[in-house]
CSV table of C-alpha atoms and ligand atoms in Angstrom, one decimal:
chain,number,residue,atom,x,y,z
A,281,UNK,CA,35.5,-88.0,-98.8
A,282,UNK,CA,35.1,-87.0,-95.1
A,283,UNK,CA,35.9,-83.7,-93.6
A,284,UNK,CA,36.6,-83.1,-89.9
A,285,UNK,CA,35.2,-80.0,-88.2
A,286,UNK,CA,34.8,-78.7,-84.7
A,287,UNK,CA,31.3,-77.5,-84.0
A,288,UNK,CA,31.2,-73.8,-83.0
A,289,UNK,CA,27.4,-73.7,-82.2
A,290,UNK,CA,28.0,-74.0,-78.5
A,291,UNK,CA,31.0,-74.3,-76.1
A,292,UNK,CA,31.0,-78.1,-76.1
A,293,UNK,CA,33.0,-78.0,-79.3
A,294,UNK,CA,32.0,-81.5,-80.6
A,295,UNK,CA,34.3,-83.0,-83.2
A,296,UNK,CA,32.2,-83.5,-86.3
A,297,UNK,CA,32.9,-85.7,-89.3
A,298,UNK,CA,31.0,-84.8,-92.5
A,299,UNK,CA,30.7,-87.3,-95.3
A,300,UNK,CA,30.7,-85.2,-98.4
A,301,UNK,CA,30.0,-88.2,-100.6
A,302,UNK,CA,27.0,-89.1,-98.5
A,303,UNK,CA,25.0,-85.9,-98.9
A,304,UNK,CA,27.0,-84.2,-96.1
A,305,UNK,CA,26.0,-86.8,-93.5
A,306,UNK,CA,27.2,-85.5,-90.1
A,307,UNK,CA,28.5,-87.7,-87.2
A,308,UNK,CA,30.0,-86.8,-83.9
A,309,UNK,CA,27.4,-84.2,-83.1
A,310,UNK,CA,25.6,-84.3,-79.8
A,311,UNK,CA,22.6,-82.4,-81.0
A,312,UNK,CA,20.7,-81.2,-84.2
A,313,UNK,CA,22.6,-77.9,-84.2
A,314,UNK,CA,25.8,-79.7,-84.9
A,315,UNK,CA,24.3,-81.5,-87.9
A,316,UNK,CA,23.0,-78.1,-89.3
A,317,UNK,CA,26.3,-76.4,-88.7
A,318,UNK,CA,28.3,-79.3,-90.3
A,319,UNK,CA,26.3,-79.3,-93.5
A,320,UNK,CA,26.2,-75.5,-93.7
A,321,UNK,CA,29.9,-75.0,-93.0
A,322,UNK,CA,30.8,-77.2,-96.1
A,323,UNK,CA,28.1,-75.9,-98.4
A,324,UNK,CA,27.4,-72.3,-97.5
A,325,UNK,CA,29.5,-71.1,-94.6
A,326,UNK,CA,28.3,-67.9,-92.9
A,327,UNK,CA,29.3,-65.8,-89.9
A,328,UNK,CA,28.0,-63.0,-87.8
A,329,UNK,CA,30.4,-60.0,-88.0
A,330,UNK,CA,31.5,-58.1,-85.0
A,331,UNK,CA,33.9,-55.2,-85.3
A,332,UNK,CA,34.3,-51.5,-84.6
A,333,UNK,CA,34.0,-48.3,-86.6
A,334,UNK,CA,35.4,-44.8,-86.0
A,335,UNK,CA,33.4,-42.3,-84.1
A,336,UNK,CA,34.1,-38.6,-83.5
A,337,UNK,CA,33.3,-36.7,-80.3
A,338,UNK,CA,32.7,-39.9,-78.3
A,339,UNK,CA,34.4,-41.1,-75.1
A,340,UNK,CA,36.3,-43.6,-77.2
A,341,UNK,CA,37.5,-43.2,-80.8
A,342,UNK,CA,35.8,-46.4,-82.0
A,343,UNK,CA,32.4,-47.9,-81.3
A,344,UNK,CA,31.5,-51.6,-81.5
A,345,UNK,CA,29.2,-52.8,-84.3
A,346,UNK,CA,27.8,-56.1,-85.5
A,347,UNK,CA,25.9,-57.5,-88.5
A,348,UNK,CA,22.2,-58.0,-87.9
A,349,UNK,CA,22.4,-61.4,-89.5
A,350,UNK,CA,25.0,-63.9,-90.9
A,351,UNK,CA,27.2,-63.0,-93.9
A,352,UNK,CA,28.7,-65.5,-96.3
A,353,UNK,CA,32.3,-66.1,-95.3
A,354,UNK,CA,33.7,-65.1,-98.6
A,355,UNK,CA,32.0,-61.7,-98.3
A,356,UNK,CA,33.4,-60.8,-94.9
A,357,UNK,CA,36.4,-59.1,-96.4
A,358,UNK,CA,34.2,-56.8,-98.4
A,359,UNK,CA,32.1,-55.9,-95.4
A,360,UNK,CA,35.2,-55.1,-93.4
A,361,UNK,CA,36.4,-52.8,-96.1
A,362,UNK,CA,33.1,-50.9,-95.9
A,363,UNK,CA,33.4,-50.6,-92.1
A,364,UNK,CA,36.9,-49.0,-92.6
A,365,UNK,CA,35.2,-46.2,-94.5
A,366,UNK,CA,32.6,-45.4,-91.9
A,367,UNK,CA,33.0,-42.5,-89.4
A,368,UNK,CA,30.1,-41.8,-87.0
A,369,UNK,CA,29.5,-38.7,-84.9
A,370,UNK,CA,28.5,-39.0,-81.2
A,371,UNK,CA,25.8,-39.2,-79.9
A,372,UNK,CA,24.9,-42.6,-81.3
A,373,UNK,CA,22.3,-45.0,-79.8
A,374,UNK,CA,22.6,-48.7,-79.3
A,375,UNK,CA,21.2,-50.7,-82.2
A,376,UNK,CA,21.4,-47.8,-84.6
A,377,UNK,CA,21.8,-48.8,-88.2
A,378,UNK,CA,25.2,-47.8,-89.4
A,379,UNK,CA,25.0,-49.4,-92.9
A,380,UNK,CA,21.8,-50.6,-94.4
A,381,UNK,CA,21.9,-53.7,-96.6
A,382,UNK,CA,25.7,-53.8,-96.4
A,383,UNK,CA,27.3,-54.9,-99.8
A,384,UNK,CA,23.8,-55.9,-100.9
A,385,UNK,CA,23.8,-58.9,-98.6
A,386,UNK,CA,20.5,-58.2,-97.0
A,387,UNK,CA,21.8,-57.5,-93.5
A,388,UNK,CA,22.5,-54.3,-91.7
A,389,UNK,CA,25.5,-53.2,-89.6
A,390,UNK,CA,24.3,-51.9,-86.3
A,391,UNK,CA,25.9,-50.4,-83.2
A,392,UNK,CA,26.1,-52.6,-80.1
A,393,UNK,CA,26.3,-49.8,-77.6
A,394,UNK,CA,25.5,-46.1,-77.3
A,395,UNK,CA,28.1,-43.4,-77.1
B,148,LIG,S1,26.8,-80.6,-81.8
B,148,LIG,FE1,25.5,-79.6,-80.3
B,148,LIG,S2,26.4,-80.0,-78.4
B,148,LIG,FE2,28.0,-80.4,-79.9
B,148,LIG,S3,29.1,-78.4,-80.0
B,148,LIG,FE3,27.5,-78.4,-81.6
B,148,LIG,S4,25.8,-77.4,-80.7
B,148,LIG,FE4,27.1,-78.0,-79.0
């Protein structure tokens, strides 16, 4: 069975075809990153998370955050629920850890700006 995917590893957006029956053999990629992405997307898909959390006393009422590493796609919902519960108090520095080891996934949630 073959699965078609669009590579998201760069703006080229190559159309990949992954042969699941042939050890996830990838064609259509123009570089090695596409091969890695194609295999991983069908075996263990992960994503970086970017979002915002509430902040009090800041110039805005939300501050942008991201995960320090990739999170399994099926755990993104859990992480987003954790982010809903967070409320920071200004001042906050850029790259400050907001949640350490979020949901036990081995990555932190950090701020991407100061406020
Ligand atoms: S296969 Fe390579 S060139 Fe094509 S979209 Fe992926 S990263 Fe970009």
